[in-house]
Structure formats: structure tokens, C-alpha cells
Amino acid sequence: MKVAPLHKELIKYKNQIRHIILHTGQHYDEKMSKVFFEDLHLPQPDIYLGIGSGSHAEQTAKIMIEFEKTLLNIKPDLVIVVGDVNSTLACSVVSSKLGIPVAHV
């Protein structure tokens, strides 16, 4: 839900800012994922990590491993994370360790 207003603002500046929507797959149930994209008129994620379920530690570790690969590949100037879930923690830590600024909503 927090990504929708950010996306709508950022697309206004598509000639100056390239933004990518990444979905870790932490929430993969239709009620926790697909419905939000549809109801909030968000495009399909540019990147889907497909992490799935597991204990908090397993899920966080899987996200960190896959997200690090993604960051090393795309080399963003900034990572914006939302919420207070395992994905938020994992992506924030990885970004910070790679020296990429993090903004939290």
C-alpha cells in the first residue's frame, strides 16, 4: 500500500528518475500480494525474487542473498523500503552494507 503513492509520484519524473519495483515474494498469497497490485493500480514488479515462506531467519537470509545479487547487478543510487517486515530489515541491511543509501517509509 505504501508503494502506490510513491510510484505515482515517481512516474511523473520518468525522464529524470528511473525507479524499479522489486517484490521479494515474502507475501505471496493472493490476498497479501496480487490483490494489492491490482487494487492500487500498480504495474507488475520489475523484479520478483520469489522468496516464499520459512522461519523469520530463513526468510530474511534468503531475501538478503537474493537482494544483494540484485543490487550488485543494477547498482541503484537509493533503495526505498516500506513497512516493518522481514523484507524491510533484509533489504535495509544489505543496502547499508553495500554503501547504498536507504530511505524508509
CSV table of C-alpha atoms in Angstrom, one decimal:
chain,number,residue,atom,x,y,z
A,1,MET,CA,0.0,0.0,0.0
A,2,LYS,CA,2.8,2.4,0.7
A,3,VAL,CA,4.5,1.8,-2.6
A,4,ALA,CA,1.4,3.1,-4.7
A,5,PRO,CA,1.7,6.8,-3.8
A,6,LEU,CA,5.5,6.7,-4.3
A,7,HIS,CA,5.1,5.0,-7.7
A,8,LYS,CA,2.5,7.5,-8.8
A,9,GLU,CA,4.8,10.4,-7.9
A,10,LEU,CA,8.0,8.9,-9.3
A,11,ILE,CA,6.4,8.2,-12.7
A,12,LYS,CA,5.9,11.9,-13.1
A,13,TYR,CA,9.7,12.2,-13.3
A,14,LYS,CA,10.3,9.2,-15.5
A,15,ASN,CA,12.7,11.3,-17.7
A,16,GLN,CA,14.9,12.1,-14.7
A,17,ILE,CA,14.4,9.2,-12.3
A,18,ARG,CA,14.4,5.5,-13.2
A,19,HIS,CA,12.6,3.6,-10.5
A,20,ILE,CA,12.2,-0.1,-10.2
A,21,ILE,CA,9.6,-2.0,-8.2
A,22,LEU,CA,11.1,-5.1,-6.6
A,23,HIS,CA,8.8,-7.7,-4.9
A,24,THR,CA,10.7,-10.0,-2.6
A,25,GLY,CA,8.0,-12.6,-2.6
A,26,GLN,CA,7.7,-12.6,1.2
A,27,HIS,CA,4.0,-12.1,0.9
A,28,TYR,CA,3.0,-14.3,-2.0
A,29,ASP,CA,-0.6,-15.2,-1.1
A,30,GLU,CA,-3.1,-13.5,-3.4
A,31,LYS,CA,-4.7,-11.7,-0.5
A,32,MET,CA,-1.3,-10.3,0.6
A,33,SER,CA,0.2,-9.6,-2.8
A,34,LYS,CA,-1.6,-9.8,-6.1
A,35,VAL,CA,-4.7,-8.0,-4.9
A,36,PHE,CA,-2.7,-5.0,-3.8
A,37,PHE,CA,-1.1,-4.6,-7.2
A,38,GLU,CA,-4.5,-4.8,-8.9
A,39,ASP,CA,-6.5,-2.7,-6.4
A,40,LEU,CA,-3.8,0.0,-6.2
A,41,HIS,CA,-3.2,0.0,-10.0
A,42,LEU,CA,0.5,-0.8,-9.6
A,43,PRO,CA,2.4,-2.4,-12.5
A,44,GLN,CA,3.8,-5.9,-12.2
A,45,PRO,CA,7.1,-5.7,-10.3
A,46,ASP,CA,10.1,-5.2,-12.4
A,47,ILE,CA,11.9,-7.8,-10.3
A,48,TYR,CA,10.4,-10.7,-8.4
A,49,LEU,CA,12.7,-12.6,-6.0
A,50,GLY,CA,10.1,-15.3,-5.2
A,51,ILE,CA,11.4,-15.9,-1.7
A,52,GLY,CA,8.3,-17.6,-0.2
A,53,SER,CA,7.9,-18.8,3.3
A,54,GLY,CA,10.2,-20.1,6.0
A,55,SER,CA,11.1,-19.1,9.6
A,56,HIS,CA,11.9,-15.4,10.1
A,57,ALA,CA,15.6,-16.2,10.0
A,58,GLU,CA,15.4,-18.4,6.9
A,59,GLN,CA,13.2,-15.9,5.0
A,60,THR,CA,15.4,-12.9,6.0
A,61,ALA,CA,18.5,-14.7,4.9
A,62,LYS,CA,17.1,-15.8,1.6
A,63,ILE,CA,16.0,-12.2,0.9
A,64,MET,CA,19.4,-10.8,1.8
A,65,ILE,CA,21.2,-13.3,-0.5
A,66,GLU,CA,19.0,-12.6,-3.5
A,67,PHE,CA,18.7,-8.9,-2.9
A,68,GLU,CA,22.4,-8.5,-2.7
A,69,LYS,CA,22.8,-10.1,-6.1
A,70,THR,CA,20.2,-7.7,-7.5
A,71,LEU,CA,21.8,-4.6,-6.1
A,72,LEU,CA,25.2,-5.7,-7.4
A,73,ASN,CA,23.6,-6.1,-10.8
A,74,ILE,CA,21.6,-2.9,-11.0
A,75,LYS,CA,23.7,-0.6,-8.8
A,76,PRO,CA,21.0,1.8,-7.6
A,77,ASP,CA,21.6,5.3,-6.2
A,78,LEU,CA,19.0,4.8,-3.5
A,79,VAL,CA,16.8,2.0,-2.0
A,80,ILE,CA,13.4,2.8,-0.6
A,81,VAL,CA,12.0,0.2,1.7
A,82,VAL,CA,8.5,0.2,3.2
A,83,GLY,CA,6.8,-1.4,6.2
A,84,ASP,CA,8.2,-3.4,9.1
A,85,VAL,CA,8.5,-6.9,7.8
A,86,ASN,CA,11.4,-9.3,7.1
A,87,SER,CA,11.9,-7.8,3.7
A,88,THR,CA,12.3,-4.3,5.1
A,89,LEU,CA,15.0,-5.5,7.5
A,90,ALA,CA,16.8,-7.6,5.0
A,91,CYS,CA,16.9,-5.1,2.2
A,92,SER,CA,17.9,-2.3,4.5
A,93,VAL,CA,20.9,-4.2,5.9
A,94,VAL,CA,22.1,-5.3,2.5
A,95,SER,CA,21.8,-1.8,1.1
A,96,SER,CA,23.6,-0.3,4.0
A,97,LYS,CA,26.4,-2.8,3.9
A,98,LEU,CA,26.9,-2.1,0.2
A,99,GLY,CA,27.0,1.7,0.9
A,100,ILE,CA,23.7,2.4,-0.8
A,101,PRO,CA,21.6,5.0,0.9
A,102,VAL,CA,18.3,3.7,2.3
A,103,ALA,CA,15.0,5.6,2.7
A,104,HIS,CA,12.3,4.0,4.9
A,105,VAL,CA,8.6,4.7,4.6
